[in-house]
Amino acid sequence: MSTLNWRKGCGRKLNVENIGEWSAFLKYLGAMVIILILVGLGYWLVIAPNAQAYEKGVSQEKILRNQFEEQQQEVAHLHAYRQQRVILQHRFGEMQKQLSKQNEMPGLLADISKIGISSGLTFELFAPQPEVAHDFYRALPIHLVVVGNYHQFAQFVGRIALMKRIVTLHDFEIRPYTTEAEPASLSPAQALSTNQSELLMMTLLVRIYWIQQNVSTEARVFTKKVLGEI
């Protein structure tokens, strides 16, 4: 019987003006449609924008958290960095003190010659080369050819290493000394030696360094480069 009533109700022309005459099923169906429309509009107008804002907020939170962790690590290493910077500044200052001054260069060349002679060596060549300019200092290469034995060579190199100024040695080459080549002016001890076949000839490059005058600004800039501030 209810089925017949439902079919009978459905066969009527539906009109909002006669809602009261609708069957209970149609009333429930209309109510459900209205509720679904309201829910859809609510999601579209309220929930969807808020969901997008929430997702954006979560993404921004991750970015800020990563930035905070990076800054926290930088702060944790800041103390160690400052200590390292102080150590580098101190070492760099000490290195600058070991650089010769321009007016000390002649005396430094004479000291190298005296060290060689006092070590028992004979100089066959002592040839300063053109200066090489660097950031705030200059390097003077000197080609040396000396005659002696291994012990005298070692003594010469050791004394050079103990000099208060920075002096570096490069390009060593040691070979037997032969009188067939143009002979050096041997020292008296070498000339009187009955075993001159033990004499050796050593060629090497010596570099001495001197700081340029009025270069405080350049030195400060170079220090900043070394410390990574530029």
PDB file of C-alpha atoms in Angstrom:
ATOM      1  CA  MET A   1       0.000   0.000   0.000  1.00  0.00           C
ATOM      2  CA  SER A   2       2.894   2.348   0.880  1.00  0.00           C
ATOM      3  CA  THR A   3       4.477   1.523  -2.431  1.00  0.00           C
ATOM      4  CA  LEU A   4       1.383   2.644  -4.233  1.00  0.00           C
ATOM      5  CA  ASN A   5       1.300   5.861  -2.217  1.00  0.00           C
ATOM      6  CA  TRP A   6       4.956   6.561  -3.061  1.00  0.00           C
ATOM      7  CA  ARG A   7       4.332   6.000  -6.739  1.00  0.00           C
ATOM      8  CA  LYS A   8       1.227   8.102  -6.556  1.00  0.00           C
ATOM      9  CA  GLY A   9       3.174  10.877  -4.830  1.00  0.00           C
ATOM     10  CA  CYS A  10       5.927  10.695  -7.407  1.00  0.00           C
ATOM     11  CA  GLY A  11       3.427  10.932 -10.206  1.00  0.00           C
ATOM     12  CA  ARG A  12       2.299  14.318  -9.027  1.00  0.00           C
ATOM     13  CA  LYS A  13       3.871  17.496 -10.290  1.00  0.00           C
ATOM     14  CA  LEU A  14       6.354  18.680  -7.686  1.00  0.00           C
ATOM     15  CA  ASN A  15       6.082  22.326  -6.687  1.00  0.00           C
ATOM     16  CA  VAL A  16       7.651  24.168  -3.803  1.00  0.00           C
ATOM     17  CA  GLU A  17       4.305  25.818  -3.219  1.00  0.00           C
ATOM     18  CA  ASN A  18       2.733  22.495  -2.294  1.00  0.00           C
ATOM     19  CA  ILE A  19       5.559  21.039  -0.186  1.00  0.00           C
ATOM     20  CA  GLY A  20       3.027  20.137   2.433  1.00  0.00           C
ATOM     21  CA  GLU A  21       1.401  17.762  -0.007  1.00  0.00           C
ATOM     22  CA  TRP A  22       4.706  15.963  -0.732  1.00  0.00           C
ATOM     23  CA  SER A  23       5.112  12.466   0.530  1.00  0.00           C
ATOM     24  CA  ALA A  24       7.386  11.833   3.512  1.00  0.00           C
ATOM     25  CA  PHE A  25      10.003  10.229   1.257  1.00  0.00           C
ATOM     26  CA  LEU A  26      10.193  13.291  -0.988  1.00  0.00           C
ATOM     27  CA  LYS A  27      10.454  15.562   2.025  1.00  0.00           C
ATOM     28  CA  TYR A  28      13.349  13.499   3.384  1.00  0.00           C
ATOM     29  CA  LEU A  29      14.971  13.426  -0.036  1.00  0.00           C
ATOM     30  CA  GLY A  30      14.666  17.199  -0.437  1.00  0.00           C
ATOM     31  CA  ALA A  31      16.084  17.747   3.024  1.00  0.00           C
ATOM     32  CA  MET A  32      19.087  15.526   2.216  1.00  0.00           C
ATOM     33  CA  VAL A  33      19.730  17.430  -1.026  1.00  0.00           C
ATOM     34  CA  ILE A  34      19.639  20.750   0.825  1.00  0.00           C
ATOM     35  CA  ILE A  35      22.010  19.415   3.498  1.00  0.00           C
ATOM     36  CA  LEU A  36      24.454  18.149   0.868  1.00  0.00           C
ATOM     37  CA  ILE A  37      24.381  21.502  -0.893  1.00  0.00           C
ATOM     38  CA  LEU A  38      25.048  23.332   2.383  1.00  0.00           C
ATOM     39  CA  VAL A  39      27.885  20.949   3.269  1.00  0.00           C
ATOM     40  CA  GLY A  40      29.444  21.394  -0.178  1.00  0.00           C
ATOM     41  CA  LEU A  41      29.209  25.171   0.035  1.00  0.00           C
ATOM     42  CA  GLY A  42      30.663  25.109   3.547  1.00  0.00           C
ATOM     43  CA  TYR A  43      33.624  23.007   2.442  1.00  0.00           C
ATOM     44  CA  TRP A  44      34.235  25.156  -0.611  1.00  0.00           C
ATOM     45  CA  LEU A  45      33.912  28.481   1.190  1.00  0.00           C
ATOM     46  CA  VAL A  46      35.372  27.663   4.631  1.00  0.00           C
ATOM     47  CA  ILE A  47      37.233  24.372   4.911  1.00  0.00           C
ATOM     48  CA  ALA A  48      39.147  24.383   1.589  1.00  0.00           C
ATOM     49  CA  PRO A  49      40.765  27.837   2.090  1.00  0.00           C
ATOM     50  CA  ASN A  50      41.663  26.977   5.680  1.00  0.00           C
ATOM     51  CA  ALA A  51      43.149  23.649   4.567  1.00  0.00           C
ATOM     52  CA  GLN A  52      45.370  25.427   2.045  1.00  0.00           C
ATOM     53  CA  ALA A  53      46.431  27.927   4.698  1.00  0.00           C
ATOM     54  CA  TYR A  54      47.192  25.043   7.075  1.00  0.00           C
ATOM     55  CA  GLU A  55      49.345  23.242   4.494  1.00  0.00           C
ATOM     56  CA  LYS A  56      51.179  26.494   3.769  1.00  0.00           C
ATOM     57  CA  GLY A  57      51.723  27.020   7.486  1.00  0.00           C
ATOM     58  CA  VAL A  58      53.122  23.497   7.904  1.00  0.00           C
ATOM     59  CA  SER A  59      55.519  24.053   4.988  1.00  0.00           C
ATOM     60  CA  GLN A  60      56.609  27.418   6.408  1.00  0.00           C
ATOM     61  CA  GLU A  61      57.137  25.805   9.803  1.00  0.00           C
ATOM     62  CA  LYS A  62      59.513  23.241   8.274  1.00  0.00           C
ATOM     63  CA  ILE A  63      61.483  26.003   6.560  1.00  0.00           C
ATOM     64  CA  LEU A  64      61.741  28.054   9.764  1.00  0.00           C
ATOM     65  CA  ARG A  65      62.720  24.977  11.757  1.00  0.00           C
ATOM     66  CA  ASN A  66      65.532  24.170   9.306  1.00  0.00           C
ATOM     67  CA  GLN A  67      66.727  27.789   9.436  1.00  0.00           C
ATOM     68  CA  PHE A  68      66.672  27.692  13.233  1.00  0.00           C
ATOM     69  CA  GLU A  69      68.670  24.456  13.340  1.00  0.00           C
ATOM     70  CA  GLU A  70      71.259  25.897  10.930  1.00  0.00           C
ATOM     71  CA  GLN A  71      71.581  29.080  12.993  1.00  0.00           C
ATOM     72  CA  GLN A  72      71.839  27.011  16.158  1.00  0.00           C
ATOM     73  CA  GLN A  73      74.731  25.040  14.662  1.00  0.00           C
ATOM     74  CA  GLU A  74      76.444  28.263  13.585  1.00  0.00           C
ATOM     75  CA  VAL A  75      76.137  29.663  17.107  1.00  0.00           C
ATOM     76  CA  ALA A  76      77.491  26.408  18.546  1.00  0.00           C
ATOM     77  CA  HIS A  77      80.579  26.667  16.310  1.00  0.00           C
ATOM     78  CA  LEU A  78      80.994  30.426  16.728  1.00  0.00           C
ATOM     79  CA  HIS A  79      83.194  30.121  19.814  1.00  0.00           C
ATOM     80  CA  ALA A  80      85.504  27.608  18.128  1.00  0.00           C
ATOM     81  CA  TYR A  81      85.653  29.825  15.034  1.00  0.00           C
ATOM     82  CA  ARG A  82      86.656  32.849  17.116  1.00  0.00           C
ATOM     83  CA  GLN A  83      89.385  30.866  18.843  1.00  0.00           C
ATOM     84  CA  GLN A  84      90.698  29.637  15.500  1.00  0.00           C
ATOM     85  CA  ARG A  85      90.615  33.180  14.162  1.00  0.00           C
ATOM     86  CA  VAL A  86      92.685  34.450  17.096  1.00  0.00           C
ATOM     87  CA  ILE A  87      95.224  31.654  16.542  1.00  0.00           C
ATOM     88  CA  LEU A  88      95.478  32.449  12.819  1.00  0.00           C
ATOM     89  CA  GLN A  89      95.897  36.161  13.508  1.00  0.00           C
ATOM     90  CA  HIS A  90      98.672  35.414  15.998  1.00  0.00           C
ATOM     91  CA  ARG A  91     100.462  33.069  13.593  1.00  0.00           C
ATOM     92  CA  PHE A  92     100.123  35.524  10.747  1.00  0.00           C
ATOM     93  CA  GLY A  93     101.517  38.308  12.928  1.00  0.00           C
ATOM     94  CA  GLU A  94     104.485  36.142  13.882  1.00  0.00           C
ATOM     95  CA  MET A  95     105.094  35.332  10.222  1.00  0.00           C
ATOM     96  CA  GLN A  96     105.100  39.040   9.367  1.00  0.00           C
ATOM     97  CA  LYS A  97     107.724  39.642  12.052  1.00  0.00           C
ATOM     98  CA  GLN A  98     109.957  37.030  10.397  1.00  0.00           C
ATOM     99  CA  LEU A  99     109.907  38.863   7.086  1.00  0.00           C
ATOM    100  CA  SER A 100     112.975  40.960   6.472  1.00  0.00           C
ATOM    101  CA  LYS A 101     112.842  44.679   5.866  1.00  0.00           C
ATOM    102  CA  GLN A 102     114.190  46.203   2.694  1.00  0.00           C
ATOM    103  CA  ASN A 103     117.195  47.761   4.420  1.00  0.00           C
ATOM    104  CA  GLU A 104     118.091  44.368   5.920  1.00  0.00           C
ATOM    105  CA  MET A 105     118.458  42.617   2.570  1.00  0.00           C
ATOM    106  CA  PRO A 106     122.198  43.290   2.003  1.00  0.00           C
ATOM    107  CA  GLY A 107     122.999  42.025   5.490  1.00  0.00           C
ATOM    108  CA  LEU A 108     120.853  38.929   4.957  1.00  0.00           C
ATOM    109  CA  LEU A 109     122.709  38.105   1.735  1.00  0.00           C
ATOM    110  CA  ALA A 110     126.004  38.518   3.568  1.00  0.00           C
ATOM    111  CA  ASP A 111     124.779  36.233   6.376  1.00  0.00           C
ATOM    112  CA  ILE A 112     123.952  33.459   3.892  1.00  0.00           C
ATOM    113  CA  SER A 113     127.416  33.761   2.388  1.00  0.00           C
ATOM    114  CA  LYS A 114     129.058  33.678   5.841  1.00  0.00           C
ATOM    115  CA  ILE A 115     127.041  30.601   6.852  1.00  0.00           C
ATOM    116  CA  GLY A 116     128.199  28.785   3.728  1.00  0.00           C
ATOM    117  CA  ILE A 117     131.846  29.682   4.243  1.00  0.00           C
ATOM    118  CA  SER A 118     131.759  28.816   7.962  1.00  0.00           C
ATOM    119  CA  SER A 119     130.212  25.454   7.050  1.00  0.00           C
ATOM    120  CA  GLY A 120     133.287  24.722   4.920  1.00  0.00           C
ATOM    121  CA  LEU A 121     131.635  25.277   1.542  1.00  0.00           C
ATOM    122  CA  THR A 122     133.086  27.050  -1.455  1.00  0.00           C
ATOM    123  CA  PHE A 123     130.751  29.230  -3.512  1.00  0.00           C
ATOM    124  CA  GLU A 124     131.049  28.714  -7.229  1.00  0.00           C
ATOM    125  CA  LEU A 125     127.924  30.766  -7.968  1.00  0.00           C
ATOM    126  CA  PHE A 126     125.980  33.299  -5.915  1.00  0.00           C
ATOM    127  CA  ALA A 127     123.504  34.951  -8.309  1.00  0.00           C
ATOM    128  CA  PRO A 128     120.507  36.957  -7.044  1.00  0.00           C
ATOM    129  CA  GLN A 129     117.604  36.950  -9.519  1.00  0.00           C
ATOM    130  CA  PRO A 130     114.857  39.533 -10.181  1.00  0.00           C
ATOM    131  CA  GLU A 131     112.452  40.103  -7.303  1.00  0.00           C
ATOM    132  CA  VAL A 132     108.977  38.589  -7.378  1.00  0.00           C
ATOM    133  CA  ALA A 133     106.138  40.748  -5.987  1.00  0.00           C
ATOM    134  CA  HIS A 134     103.326  39.235  -3.913  1.00  0.00           C
ATOM    135  CA  ASP A 135     100.392  40.711  -1.950  1.00  0.00           C
ATOM    136  CA  PHE A 136     102.400  42.770   0.501  1.00  0.00           C
ATOM    137  CA  TYR A 137     105.872  41.252   0.358  1.00  0.00           C
ATOM    138  CA  ARG A 138     108.560  40.452  -2.190  1.00  0.00           C
ATOM    139  CA  ALA A 139     110.641  37.343  -2.738  1.00  0.00           C
ATOM    140  CA  LEU A 140     114.260  37.436  -3.903  1.00  0.00           C
ATOM    141  CA  PRO A 141     115.453  34.173  -5.518  1.00  0.00           C
ATOM    142  CA  ILE A 142     119.181  33.399  -5.422  1.00  0.00           C
ATOM    143  CA  HIS A 143     120.838  30.676  -7.474  1.00  0.00           C
ATOM    144  CA  LEU A 144     123.661  29.013  -5.537  1.00  0.00           C
ATOM    145  CA  VAL A 145     126.311  26.526  -6.599  1.00  0.00           C
ATOM    146  CA  VAL A 146     128.535  25.333  -3.745  1.00  0.00           C
ATOM    147  CA  VAL A 147     131.266  22.723  -3.395  1.00  0.00           C
ATOM    148  CA  GLY A 148     131.695  20.544  -0.315  1.00  0.00           C
ATOM    149  CA  ASN A 149     130.720  17.195   1.155  1.00  0.00           C
ATOM    150  CA  TYR A 150     127.473  15.823   2.554  1.00  0.00           C
ATOM    151  CA  HIS A 151     128.296  16.830   6.109  1.00  0.00           C
ATOM    152  CA  GLN A 152     129.043  20.418   5.073  1.00  0.00           C
ATOM    153  CA  PHE A 153     125.854  20.578   2.985  1.00  0.00           C
ATOM    154  CA  ALA A 154     123.783  19.368   5.947  1.00  0.00           C
ATOM    155  CA  GLN A 155     125.457  21.878   8.250  1.00  0.00           C
ATOM    156  CA  PHE A 156     124.741  24.707   5.808  1.00  0.00           C
ATOM    157  CA  VAL A 157     121.066  23.754   5.387  1.00  0.00           C
ATOM    158  CA  GLY A 158     120.601  23.362   9.146  1.00  0.00           C
ATOM    159  CA  ARG A 159     122.062  26.796   9.889  1.00  0.00           C
ATOM    160  CA  ILE A 160     119.908  28.414   7.205  1.00  0.00           C
ATOM    161  CA  ALA A 161     116.820  26.839   8.809  1.00  0.00           C
ATOM    162  CA  LEU A 162     117.755  28.414  12.165  1.00  0.00           C
ATOM    163  CA  MET A 163     117.895  31.960  10.800  1.00  0.00           C
ATOM    164  CA  LYS A 164     115.481  34.410  12.430  1.00  0.00           C
ATOM    165  CA  ARG A 165     114.210  35.591   9.059  1.00  0.00           C
ATOM    166  CA  ILE A 166     112.203  33.465   6.630  1.00  0.00           C
ATOM    167  CA  VAL A 167     114.545  31.810   4.126  1.00  0.00           C
ATOM    168  CA  THR A 168     113.444  28.838   2.020  1.00  0.00           C
ATOM    169  CA  LEU A 169     115.524  26.374  -0.003  1.00  0.00           C
ATOM    170  CA  HIS A 170     114.357  24.771  -3.255  1.00  0.00           C
ATOM    171  CA  ASP A 171     115.453  22.655  -6.231  1.00  0.00           C
ATOM    172  CA  PHE A 172     118.353  20.765  -4.641  1.00  0.00           C
ATOM    173  CA  GLU A 173     120.687  18.894  -6.943  1.00  0.00           C
ATOM    174  CA  ILE A 174     123.875  17.170  -5.788  1.00  0.00           C
ATOM    175  CA  ARG A 175     126.392  15.586  -8.131  1.00  0.00           C
ATOM    176  CA  PRO A 176     130.086  14.639  -7.988  1.00  0.00           C
ATOM    177  CA  TYR A 177     132.504  17.548  -8.313  1.00  0.00           C
ATOM    178  CA  THR A 178     134.804  17.224 -11.297  1.00  0.00           C
ATOM    179  CA  THR A 179     137.758  19.441 -12.138  1.00  0.00           C
ATOM    180  CA  GLU A 180     137.008  18.993 -15.826  1.00  0.00           C
ATOM    181  CA  ALA A 181     134.416  21.708 -15.493  1.00  0.00           C
ATOM    182  CA  GLU A 182     135.556  25.206 -14.666  1.00  0.00           C
ATOM    183  CA  PRO A 183     137.027  24.748 -11.179  1.00  0.00           C
ATOM    184  CA  ALA A 184     135.839  26.684  -8.202  1.00  0.00           C
ATOM    185  CA  SER A 185     138.152  28.591  -5.929  1.00  0.00           C
ATOM    186  CA  LEU A 186     138.392  25.807  -3.390  1.00  0.00           C
ATOM    187  CA  SER A 187     138.933  26.585   0.251  1.00  0.00           C
ATOM    188  CA  PRO A 188     142.417  25.866   1.643  1.00  0.00           C
ATOM    189  CA  ALA A 189     141.122  22.763   3.399  1.00  0.00           C
ATOM    190  CA  GLN A 190     139.546  21.497   0.194  1.00  0.00           C
ATOM    191  CA  ALA A 191     142.641  22.328  -1.872  1.00  0.00           C
ATOM    192  CA  LEU A 192     144.909  20.450   0.560  1.00  0.00           C
ATOM    193  CA  SER A 193     142.557  17.480   0.782  1.00  0.00           C
ATOM    194  CA  THR A 194     144.198  14.343  -0.583  1.00  0.00           C
ATOM    195  CA  ASN A 195     140.804  12.903  -1.443  1.00  0.00           C
ATOM    196  CA  GLN A 196     139.186  15.562  -3.577  1.00  0.00           C
ATOM    197  CA  SER A 197     137.165  12.853  -5.295  1.00  0.00           C
ATOM    198  CA  GLU A 198     134.813  12.972  -2.295  1.00  0.00           C
ATOM    199  CA  LEU A 199     133.909  16.581  -3.054  1.00  0.00           C
ATOM    200  CA  LEU A 200     130.396  17.214  -4.312  1.00  0.00           C
ATOM    201  CA  MET A 201     128.706  20.087  -6.080  1.00  0.00           C
ATOM    202  CA  MET A 202     125.283  21.224  -4.921  1.00  0.00           C
ATOM    203  CA  THR A 203     123.027  23.580  -6.852  1.00  0.00           C
ATOM    204  CA  LEU A 204     119.968  25.044  -5.184  1.00  0.00           C
ATOM    205  CA  LEU A 205     117.601  27.984  -5.193  1.00  0.00           C
ATOM    206  CA  VAL A 206     117.371  30.130  -2.074  1.00  0.00           C
ATOM    207  CA  ARG A 207     114.444  32.503  -1.565  1.00  0.00           C
ATOM    208  CA  ILE A 208     114.538  35.323   0.944  1.00  0.00           C
ATOM    209  CA  TYR A 209     111.510  37.482   1.668  1.00  0.00           C
ATOM    210  CA  TRP A 210     111.112  41.083   2.671  1.00  0.00           C
ATOM    211  CA  ILE A 211     108.088  43.150   3.542  1.00  0.00           C
ATOM    212  CA  GLN A 212     107.341  46.247   1.508  1.00  0.00           C
ATOM    213  CA  GLN A 213     107.278  49.630   3.184  1.00  0.00           C
ATOM    214  CA  ASN A 214     103.957  51.351   3.949  1.00  0.00           C
ATOM    215  CA  VAL A 215     101.910  48.236   3.346  1.00  0.00           C
ATOM    216  CA  SER A 216      99.828  48.155   6.522  1.00  0.00           C
ATOM    217  CA  THR A 217      96.603  48.440   4.523  1.00  0.00           C
ATOM    218  CA  GLU A 218      97.595  45.659   2.124  1.00  0.00           C
ATOM    219  CA  ALA A 219      98.624  43.488   5.063  1.00  0.00           C
ATOM    220  CA  ARG A 220      95.246  43.965   6.750  1.00  0.00           C
ATOM    221  CA  VAL A 221      93.416  43.101   3.532  1.00  0.00           C
ATOM    222  CA  PHE A 222      95.568  40.004   3.066  1.00  0.00           C
ATOM    223  CA  THR A 223      94.888  38.971   6.677  1.00  0.00           C
ATOM    224  CA  LYS A 224      91.145  39.193   6.046  1.00  0.00           C
ATOM    225  CA  LYS A 225      91.546  37.038   2.937  1.00  0.00           C
ATOM    226  CA  VAL A 226      93.420  34.421   4.948  1.00  0.00           C
ATOM    227  CA  LEU A 227      90.710  34.425   7.632  1.00  0.00           C
ATOM    228  CA  GLY A 228      87.925  34.188   5.070  1.00  0.00           C
ATOM    229  CA  GLU A 229      86.412  37.583   5.840  1.00  0.00           C
ATOM    230  CA  ILE A 230      86.565  38.705   2.199  1.00  0.00           C
TER     231      ILE A 230
END
